Amino acid sequence: MVYAVSQSSTFILPIGQSKLLDQPISHDHHKSEKRRANFSFRAILPTRTSVEHETRSSSSESSRKRSIPFDQLFHNLPNELKIQIIASLPLSDILSMRVASRSWLAMITFNESAITRYHLEHHIPAYAIRLYPAPEPSLMKLHYLCGIWHRLHVASKLSFLISERVTKEIFLRTTEAQRSEFAPQYERMRRRLVPLLFTIFHFFEMYRTLHLEYIKEHGHGLRLEPYTLNPIELKVMNMYDDQTLLKVHQVFPLVISSFCRRLRPPSYVGRFERSIRGYLRDKPEDEVYVTALCVGGLRRVERFWEVKGYNTRRAAVDHWYQSVTTEPVEHIPKQRRGFMGLSRKKSSFSVGEAGRGTTDSHAHGRERRGSDNGRRGSDVSTNSWRDFVFGTSLSEGMPMGPLLREQLQLLVPDLPDLHSIWMPTAEALILDKGIVGRPQDIKRNGPALLDLIREDGAAEEDEWLYGRTAPDSVRPPLEAIEEDPIE
């Protein structure tokens, strides 16, 4: 038959045909059917355990990335970028980083010239660089930068203290409403006092240095030398330009009177009220003021000013003045005498020889056990590191530091009188240079105070004090000193 299909044919139509029940099924076909039966969306979608595993692995990788400390990431940067980042930080942060670790100390010490140069260009006002010119690039260290910041800090603090005293006692602005109304004038006065006090700091610093040099060169002080104008003051004042000399001369009596007022009770207080208020001490002698100014400088003036309480402040002044003018007395402790003191004394020669012999033997033993120099390698490295830490430029000390006893013995007896400091020499020099035509043209007392709080002229003064291209970090903002327009 044509339509008959042979039994040996294995051809099966793919569509519309059911499986033959009696057809034999092979083992491979069972496996494929089993795999097809087990197929589901779970095989495609991630399971909960796999998600947790991937999350745990990604979190471990991120934690491994986060576990790298910041200093290692910073040290991996290029050196030029690291120096630029460090130099842009405030000086207080840079000094704190020096004591953080040895690596930070080494990095800042090796690059202190670049750091100092950056701060001179961006954070130091022009009037400070004029008085303290920048040294050579090889000598530009952090000591120079910190010295300028120290002087600026003292000048800024004293300008605040003097402005507070003038506002309360001279302009009589005591209530909160009065001080709020006087705030622009107060801020203008404080801003104008900072460069002038910085110049006065420079004057006393240079005067002390040149005075000691004068005594060493001539063998005697100025008290044995007849003169019309103080030669040391004249030498220092010739370093200033005409406008700076005139402005400092006009505010110098205000600075001295404010310091003297701080160390004495009010003049209107009687004896009974003085005892009630606790003003038990009288004002110091003029020699105390002169010594504090010419030996301690404005930093000593600031420290006395900040002491709270009149009696406590006077005690601090007396203690410091005695330490400067009086030789220190060495107290030799008395030996306690007992029954053992009645026995025979040992021979000092034998004890000394025995002690010396023991010391020599121990030293010789240490030299044998140690290196050729008698020290181990770790001791050498420790000492070299100690020299590196304490041998930096900052170890030279702050400006106008304490003097030696020999220097005090030469300087203190030769100090000038209080009323002859600055004023006679500066006024004669101002008239000689023709800065003003007459002595009456020099502003004193009231006119000098009004000149400090005047509103106009701030832009021209800032251009001279801070330079034309000074950044905002150097130039104080002008918004605080501008008064509101009258509506």
Coordinates of C-alpha atoms in Angstrom, one line a residue:
M1 CA 0.0 0.0 0.0
V2 CA 1.3 3.4 -0.8
Y3 CA -0.1 5.0 2.4
A4 CA 1.4 2.4 4.7
V5 CA 4.2 3.6 6.9
S6 CA 7.0 1.1 7.5
Q7 CA 7.6 0.1 11.0
S8 CA 11.3 0.7 10.7
S9 CA 10.9 4.4 9.9
T10 CA 11.9 6.7 12.8
F11 CA 10.6 9.9 11.2
I12 CA 8.0 11.7 13.5
L13 CA 6.2 14.9 12.6
P14 CA 7.2 17.7 14.9
I15 CA 3.6 19.1 15.1
G16 CA 0.3 17.5 15.9
Q17 CA 1.8 14.1 16.9
S18 CA 1.4 12.6 20.4
K19 CA 4.0 10.3 21.8
L20 CA 3.7 6.7 21.2
L21 CA 3.2 4.9 24.5
D22 CA 4.8 1.7 23.3
Q23 CA 7.9 3.5 22.0
P24 CA 11.0 2.6 24.0
I25 CA 12.7 5.5 25.9
S26 CA 16.4 5.6 26.2
H27 CA 18.6 6.5 29.3
D28 CA 19.8 9.7 27.7
H29 CA 16.3 10.8 27.1
H30 CA 15.5 10.3 30.8
K31 CA 18.4 12.6 31.8
S32 CA 17.3 15.3 29.4
E33 CA 13.8 15.1 30.6
K34 CA 14.9 15.3 34.2
R35 CA 17.0 18.4 33.5
R36 CA 14.1 19.9 31.7
A37 CA 11.7 19.2 34.5
N38 CA 14.1 20.7 37.1
F39 CA 14.4 24.0 35.1
S40 CA 12.7 27.0 36.8
F41 CA 13.1 30.7 37.3
R42 CA 15.1 30.0 40.5
A43 CA 17.9 28.8 38.4
I44 CA 18.0 32.2 36.6
L45 CA 17.2 34.6 39.5
P46 CA 19.9 34.9 42.3
T47 CA 19.1 33.2 45.5
R48 CA 19.2 34.8 49.0
T49 CA 22.4 33.1 49.9
S50 CA 24.1 34.3 46.7
V51 CA 22.9 37.9 47.3
E52 CA 24.2 37.8 50.9
H53 CA 27.5 36.4 49.7
E54 CA 27.9 39.1 47.1
T55 CA 26.9 41.8 49.5
R56 CA 29.4 40.5 52.1
S57 CA 32.2 40.3 49.5
S58 CA 31.4 43.9 48.2
S59 CA 31.3 45.2 51.8
S60 CA 34.5 43.5 52.7
E61 CA 36.1 45.1 49.6
S62 CA 34.8 48.5 50.5
S63 CA 35.9 48.2 54.1
R64 CA 39.3 47.1 52.8
K65 CA 39.4 50.2 50.8
R66 CA 38.2 52.4 53.7
S67 CA 40.7 50.8 56.1
I68 CA 43.6 52.6 54.4
P69 CA 44.5 55.5 56.8
F70 CA 44.5 59.1 55.5
D71 CA 48.2 59.7 56.1
Q72 CA 49.1 56.8 53.8
L73 CA 46.8 58.1 51.1
F74 CA 48.3 61.6 51.5
H75 CA 51.9 60.3 51.4
N76 CA 51.1 58.5 48.1
L77 CA 50.5 61.9 46.5
P78 CA 53.3 63.6 44.5
N79 CA 55.6 65.7 46.6
E80 CA 54.7 69.0 44.9
L81 CA 51.0 68.5 45.6
K82 CA 51.7 67.5 49.2
I83 CA 53.8 70.7 49.8
Q84 CA 51.1 72.9 48.2
I85 CA 48.4 71.4 50.4
I86 CA 50.4 71.8 53.6
A87 CA 51.5 75.3 52.8
S88 CA 47.9 76.4 52.2
L89 CA 46.9 75.4 55.8
P90 CA 46.9 77.9 58.7
L91 CA 50.2 78.2 60.6
S92 CA 48.6 76.7 63.8
D93 CA 47.7 73.5 61.9
I94 CA 51.2 73.2 60.4
L95 CA 52.7 73.5 63.9
S96 CA 50.3 70.9 65.2
M97 CA 51.2 68.5 62.4
R98 CA 54.9 68.9 63.3
V99 CA 54.3 67.1 66.7
A100 CA 51.9 64.5 65.2
S101 CA 54.6 62.0 64.1
R102 CA 58.2 61.8 62.9
S103 CA 57.2 61.6 59.3
W104 CA 55.2 64.7 59.5
L105 CA 58.0 66.5 61.3
A106 CA 60.5 65.5 58.7
M107 CA 58.2 66.5 55.8
I108 CA 57.5 70.0 57.2
T109 CA 61.1 70.5 58.3
F110 CA 62.5 69.6 54.9
N111 CA 60.0 71.9 53.1
E112 CA 59.8 74.8 55.5
S113 CA 61.3 77.2 53.0
A114 CA 58.5 76.6 50.5
I115 CA 55.9 76.8 53.3
T116 CA 57.4 80.1 54.6
R117 CA 57.5 81.6 51.1
Y118 CA 53.8 80.7 50.5
H119 CA 52.7 82.3 53.8
L120 CA 54.7 85.5 53.1
E121 CA 52.9 85.9 49.8
H122 CA 49.4 85.1 51.1
H123 CA 49.1 85.8 54.8
I124 CA 51.7 88.4 55.9
P125 CA 50.8 92.1 55.6
A126 CA 53.1 94.5 53.8
Y127 CA 54.0 96.6 56.8
A128 CA 55.3 93.5 58.7
I129 CA 57.6 92.6 55.7
R130 CA 58.9 96.2 55.5
L131 CA 60.0 96.1 59.2
Y132 CA 61.3 92.5 59.0
P133 CA 62.5 91.9 55.4
A134 CA 62.5 88.3 54.2
P135 CA 65.9 86.6 54.4
E136 CA 67.7 84.7 51.7
P137 CA 65.9 81.6 50.3
S138 CA 68.3 79.4 52.1
L139 CA 67.6 81.1 55.4
M140 CA 63.9 81.3 55.0
K141 CA 62.7 79.1 57.9
L142 CA 59.7 78.6 60.1
H143 CA 61.4 80.6 62.8
Y144 CA 61.1 83.8 60.7
L145 CA 57.5 83.1 60.0
C146 CA 56.5 82.3 63.6
G147 CA 58.4 85.3 64.8
I148 CA 56.3 87.6 62.6
W149 CA 53.1 85.8 63.7
H150 CA 54.1 86.2 67.3
R151 CA 54.5 90.0 66.9
L152 CA 51.2 90.3 65.0
H153 CA 49.4 88.3 67.7
V154 CA 50.8 90.6 70.5
A155 CA 49.9 93.7 68.5
S156 CA 46.4 92.4 67.8
K157 CA 45.8 91.5 71.4
L158 CA 47.0 94.8 72.7
S159 CA 44.9 96.8 70.2
F160 CA 41.8 95.0 71.5
L161 CA 42.8 95.7 75.1
I162 CA 43.5 99.4 74.5
S163 CA 40.3 99.8 72.5
E164 CA 38.3 98.3 75.3
R165 CA 39.9 100.7 77.8
V166 CA 39.4 103.8 75.6
T167 CA 35.8 102.9 74.8
K168 CA 34.8 102.5 78.5
E169 CA 37.0 105.2 80.2
I170 CA 37.4 107.9 77.6
F171 CA 34.4 107.7 75.3
L172 CA 32.2 106.5 78.2
R173 CA 30.4 103.8 76.2
T174 CA 29.5 101.4 79.0
T175 CA 26.0 100.1 78.3
E176 CA 25.1 97.5 75.7
A177 CA 23.2 99.9 73.6
Q178 CA 26.0 102.5 73.6
R179 CA 28.6 99.9 72.7
S180 CA 26.4 98.6 69.8
E181 CA 26.1 102.2 68.5
F182 CA 29.8 102.7 68.9
A183 CA 30.8 99.4 67.2
P184 CA 32.0 100.8 63.8
Q185 CA 34.2 103.4 65.5
Y186 CA 35.5 100.8 67.9
E187 CA 36.4 98.5 65.0
R188 CA 38.2 101.3 63.0
M189 CA 40.2 102.2 66.1
R190 CA 41.2 98.6 66.7
R191 CA 42.2 98.1 63.0
R192 CA 44.4 101.2 63.0
L193 CA 46.1 100.4 66.2
V194 CA 47.4 96.9 65.0
P195 CA 50.1 98.2 62.6
L196 CA 51.1 101.0 65.0
L197 CA 51.5 98.6 67.9
F198 CA 53.4 96.2 65.6
T199 CA 55.8 99.1 64.9
I200 CA 56.2 99.9 68.6
F201 CA 57.0 96.2 69.2
H202 CA 59.7 96.5 66.6
F203 CA 61.0 99.7 68.3
F204 CA 61.5 98.2 71.7
E205 CA 63.0 95.0 70.2
M206 CA 65.6 96.8 68.2
Y207 CA 66.3 99.3 71.0
R208 CA 67.2 96.4 73.4
T209 CA 69.4 94.8 70.9
L210 CA 71.2 98.0 69.8
H211 CA 71.5 99.1 73.5
L212 CA 73.4 96.0 74.4
E213 CA 75.6 96.3 71.4
Y214 CA 76.3 99.9 72.3
I215 CA 77.4 99.0 75.8
K216 CA 79.7 96.2 74.5
E217 CA 81.3 98.5 71.9
H218 CA 81.9 101.6 74.1
G219 CA 82.4 99.9 77.5
H220 CA 79.7 102.1 79.1
G221 CA 76.1 103.1 78.7
L222 CA 74.3 106.2 77.6
R223 CA 74.2 107.7 81.1
L224 CA 77.9 108.4 80.8
E225 CA 77.5 109.8 77.3
P226 CA 76.3 113.4 76.7
Y227 CA 73.8 113.7 73.9
T228 CA 71.0 115.9 72.7
L229 CA 69.1 113.1 70.9
N230 CA 69.3 109.5 72.0
P231 CA 71.6 107.9 69.4
I232 CA 70.0 104.4 69.7
E233 CA 66.5 105.7 69.3
L234 CA 67.6 107.8 66.4
K235 CA 69.1 104.8 64.7
V236 CA 65.8 102.8 65.1
M237 CA 63.5 105.6 64.0
N238 CA 65.4 106.1 60.8
M239 CA 64.1 102.7 59.7
Y240 CA 60.5 104.0 59.5
D241 CA 58.9 106.1 56.8
D242 CA 57.6 109.5 57.5
Q243 CA 53.9 108.6 57.8
T244 CA 54.6 105.6 60.1
L245 CA 56.8 107.7 62.3
L246 CA 54.2 110.5 62.6
K247 CA 51.3 108.1 63.3
V248 CA 53.2 106.1 65.9
H249 CA 54.3 109.3 67.6
Q250 CA 50.7 110.4 67.9
V251 CA 49.5 107.2 69.6
F252 CA 52.6 106.5 71.7
P253 CA 51.3 108.5 74.7
L254 CA 48.0 106.6 74.5
V255 CA 49.8 103.2 74.7
I256 CA 52.0 104.2 77.6
S257 CA 49.2 105.8 79.6
S258 CA 47.0 102.8 79.0
F259 CA 49.7 100.5 80.4
C260 CA 50.4 102.7 83.4
R261 CA 46.6 103.0 84.1
R262 CA 46.4 99.2 84.1
L263 CA 49.0 99.0 86.9
R264 CA 47.6 101.7 89.3
P265 CA 44.3 102.2 91.1
P266 CA 41.9 104.9 89.8
S267 CA 43.1 108.4 90.7
Y268 CA 39.6 109.4 92.0
V269 CA 39.5 106.7 94.6
G270 CA 40.1 107.9 98.2
R271 CA 41.9 106.0 100.9
F272 CA 38.7 104.6 102.4
E273 CA 37.2 103.4 99.1
R274 CA 40.6 102.1 98.2
S275 CA 40.6 99.8 101.2
I276 CA 37.0 98.7 100.6
R277 CA 37.7 97.8 96.9
G278 CA 40.9 96.1 97.7
Y279 CA 43.4 98.6 96.2
L280 CA 46.0 97.9 98.8
R281 CA 49.1 98.5 96.7
D282 CA 50.2 101.8 95.4
K283 CA 51.3 102.3 91.8
P284 CA 54.7 101.1 90.8
E285 CA 57.7 103.4 90.3
D286 CA 58.6 104.7 86.9
E287 CA 61.6 102.3 86.8
V288 CA 59.2 99.3 86.8
Y289 CA 57.4 100.6 83.7
V290 CA 60.6 101.4 81.9
T291 CA 62.1 97.9 82.7
A292 CA 58.9 96.2 81.5
L293 CA 58.9 98.1 78.2
C294 CA 62.7 98.1 77.4
V295 CA 63.5 94.6 78.8
G296 CA 60.3 92.6 78.4
G297 CA 58.8 94.4 75.5
L298 CA 55.1 94.5 74.5
R299 CA 54.8 90.8 75.1
R300 CA 55.5 91.4 78.8
V301 CA 53.1 94.3 78.8
E302 CA 50.4 92.1 77.4
R303 CA 51.0 89.4 80.0
F304 CA 50.7 91.9 82.8
W305 CA 47.6 93.3 81.3
E306 CA 45.8 90.0 81.1
V307 CA 46.3 89.2 84.9
K308 CA 42.9 89.5 86.6
G309 CA 42.6 91.4 89.8
Y310 CA 44.6 94.5 90.8
N311 CA 46.5 93.0 93.7
T312 CA 47.3 89.8 91.8
R313 CA 48.5 91.9 88.9
R314 CA 50.7 94.1 91.1
A315 CA 52.1 91.0 92.8
A316 CA 53.0 89.6 89.4
V317 CA 54.7 92.8 88.4
D318 CA 56.7 93.0 91.6
H319 CA 57.8 89.4 91.3
W320 CA 59.0 89.8 87.7
Y321 CA 60.8 93.1 88.5
Q322 CA 62.6 91.5 91.4
S323 CA 63.7 88.6 89.3
V324 CA 65.2 91.0 86.7
T325 CA 66.9 93.4 89.1
T326 CA 67.9 91.2 92.0
E327 CA 70.5 88.5 92.0
P328 CA 69.0 85.0 92.6
V329 CA 69.9 83.7 96.1
E330 CA 71.0 80.1 96.2
H331 CA 69.6 78.4 99.3
I332 CA 72.1 75.9 100.6
P333 CA 70.3 73.2 102.5
K334 CA 71.6 72.7 106.0
Q335 CA 72.9 69.3 106.8
R336 CA 71.0 67.4 109.5
R337 CA 73.1 66.7 112.4
G338 CA 72.5 63.6 114.5
F339 CA 74.3 61.0 116.5
M340 CA 76.0 59.7 113.4
G341 CA 77.7 63.0 112.9
L342 CA 79.7 62.4 116.1
S343 CA 81.5 59.4 114.6
R344 CA 84.8 59.6 112.7
K345 CA 84.5 60.9 109.2
K346 CA 85.7 58.7 106.3
S347 CA 88.6 59.8 104.2
S348 CA 87.3 61.9 101.4
F349 CA 90.4 61.0 99.3
S350 CA 89.7 57.2 99.6
V351 CA 86.0 57.7 98.8
G352 CA 86.7 59.8 95.8
E353 CA 89.4 57.5 94.5
A354 CA 87.1 54.5 95.0
G355 CA 84.2 56.2 93.4
R356 CA 86.3 57.3 90.5
G357 CA 87.8 53.9 90.0
T358 CA 84.3 52.3 90.1
T359 CA 83.0 54.8 87.6
D360 CA 86.0 54.2 85.3
S361 CA 85.6 50.5 85.4
H362 CA 81.9 50.7 84.6
A363 CA 82.6 53.1 81.8
H364 CA 85.3 50.9 80.5
G365 CA 83.0 47.9 80.7
R366 CA 80.3 49.8 78.7
E367 CA 82.8 50.8 76.1
R368 CA 83.8 47.2 75.7
R369 CA 80.2 46.0 75.4
G370 CA 79.2 48.8 73.2
S371 CA 80.5 50.2 70.0
D372 CA 83.8 52.0 69.4
N373 CA 82.4 55.3 70.8
G374 CA 81.0 53.5 73.9
R375 CA 77.4 53.7 72.7
R376 CA 75.1 51.3 71.0
G377 CA 73.6 51.9 67.6
S378 CA 70.2 52.6 69.0
D379 CA 71.6 55.2 71.4
V380 CA 73.3 56.9 68.4
S381 CA 70.1 56.9 66.4
T382 CA 68.1 58.2 69.4
N383 CA 70.6 61.1 70.0
S384 CA 70.7 62.0 66.3
W385 CA 66.9 62.0 66.2
R386 CA 66.8 64.2 69.4
D387 CA 69.2 66.6 67.7
F388 CA 66.9 66.7 64.7
V389 CA 63.8 67.4 66.7
F390 CA 65.3 70.0 69.0
G391 CA 67.8 71.4 66.5
T392 CA 65.2 72.9 64.1
S393 CA 64.9 76.6 63.4
L394 CA 62.1 77.0 66.0
S395 CA 64.6 76.2 68.8
E396 CA 66.1 79.7 68.5
G397 CA 63.3 81.0 70.7
M398 CA 60.6 83.7 70.4
P399 CA 61.3 87.4 69.8
M400 CA 62.5 89.4 72.8
G401 CA 63.1 86.3 74.9
P402 CA 64.5 86.4 78.4
L403 CA 68.0 87.9 78.7
L404 CA 71.0 86.4 80.5
R405 CA 72.0 87.6 83.9
E406 CA 75.1 89.3 82.5
Q407 CA 73.1 91.1 79.9
L408 CA 70.6 92.3 82.6
Q409 CA 73.4 93.6 84.7
L410 CA 74.6 95.8 81.8
L411 CA 71.2 96.9 80.5
V412 CA 69.0 97.6 83.5
P413 CA 71.2 100.3 85.2
D414 CA 71.4 102.2 81.9
L415 CA 67.7 102.4 81.0
P416 CA 66.3 105.9 80.2
D417 CA 63.6 107.7 82.2
L418 CA 59.9 107.0 81.4
H419 CA 59.1 110.4 79.9
S420 CA 62.3 110.4 77.8
I421 CA 61.4 107.2 75.8
W422 CA 60.6 107.9 72.2
M423 CA 58.9 111.3 72.6
P424 CA 61.8 113.9 72.5
T425 CA 63.7 112.0 69.9
A426 CA 60.7 111.3 67.6
E427 CA 59.4 114.9 67.8
A428 CA 62.8 116.4 67.0
L429 CA 63.2 114.0 64.1
I430 CA 59.7 114.7 62.7
L431 CA 60.4 118.5 62.7
D432 CA 63.9 118.0 61.3
K433 CA 62.5 115.9 58.4
G434 CA 59.7 118.5 57.7
I435 CA 56.9 115.9 58.1
V436 CA 54.9 118.7 59.8
G437 CA 55.7 122.3 59.8
R438 CA 55.1 123.2 63.5
P439 CA 54.9 121.2 66.7
Q440 CA 51.2 122.3 67.0
D441 CA 50.4 120.2 63.8
I442 CA 51.2 117.0 65.7
K443 CA 47.9 115.5 66.9
R444 CA 47.8 114.8 70.7
N445 CA 45.3 113.3 73.1
G446 CA 41.8 114.1 71.8
P447 CA 42.6 114.8 68.1
A448 CA 44.7 111.6 68.0
L449 CA 41.8 109.6 69.3
L450 CA 39.4 111.2 66.8
D451 CA 41.9 110.4 64.1
L452 CA 41.7 106.7 65.1
I453 CA 37.9 106.5 64.8
R454 CA 37.4 108.7 61.7
E455 CA 35.5 107.0 58.9
D456 CA 37.3 108.3 55.8
G457 CA 40.7 107.2 54.6
A458 CA 40.4 103.5 55.3
A459 CA 40.9 102.4 51.7
E460 CA 44.1 104.5 51.3
E461 CA 45.5 103.2 54.6
D462 CA 44.8 99.6 53.6
E463 CA 46.6 100.1 50.3
W464 CA 49.7 101.3 52.2
L465 CA 49.5 98.8 55.1
Y466 CA 48.5 95.7 53.3
G467 CA 49.5 96.3 49.6
R468 CA 47.4 96.6 46.5
T469 CA 47.2 92.9 45.8
A470 CA 46.7 91.7 49.4
P471 CA 44.3 88.7 49.6
D472 CA 41.3 88.6 52.0
S473 CA 43.2 86.6 54.5
V474 CA 45.6 89.6 55.1
R475 CA 43.3 92.6 54.6
P476 CA 40.6 92.9 57.3
P477 CA 37.1 93.3 56.0
L478 CA 35.8 96.8 55.6
E479 CA 32.1 95.9 56.2
A480 CA 32.6 96.0 59.9
I481 CA 33.8 99.6 60.0
E482 CA 31.3 101.1 57.6
E483 CA 28.4 103.0 59.3
D484 CA 24.9 102.6 58.1
P485 CA 23.7 105.4 55.9
I486 CA 21.2 107.8 57.5
E487 CA 17.8 107.3 56.0

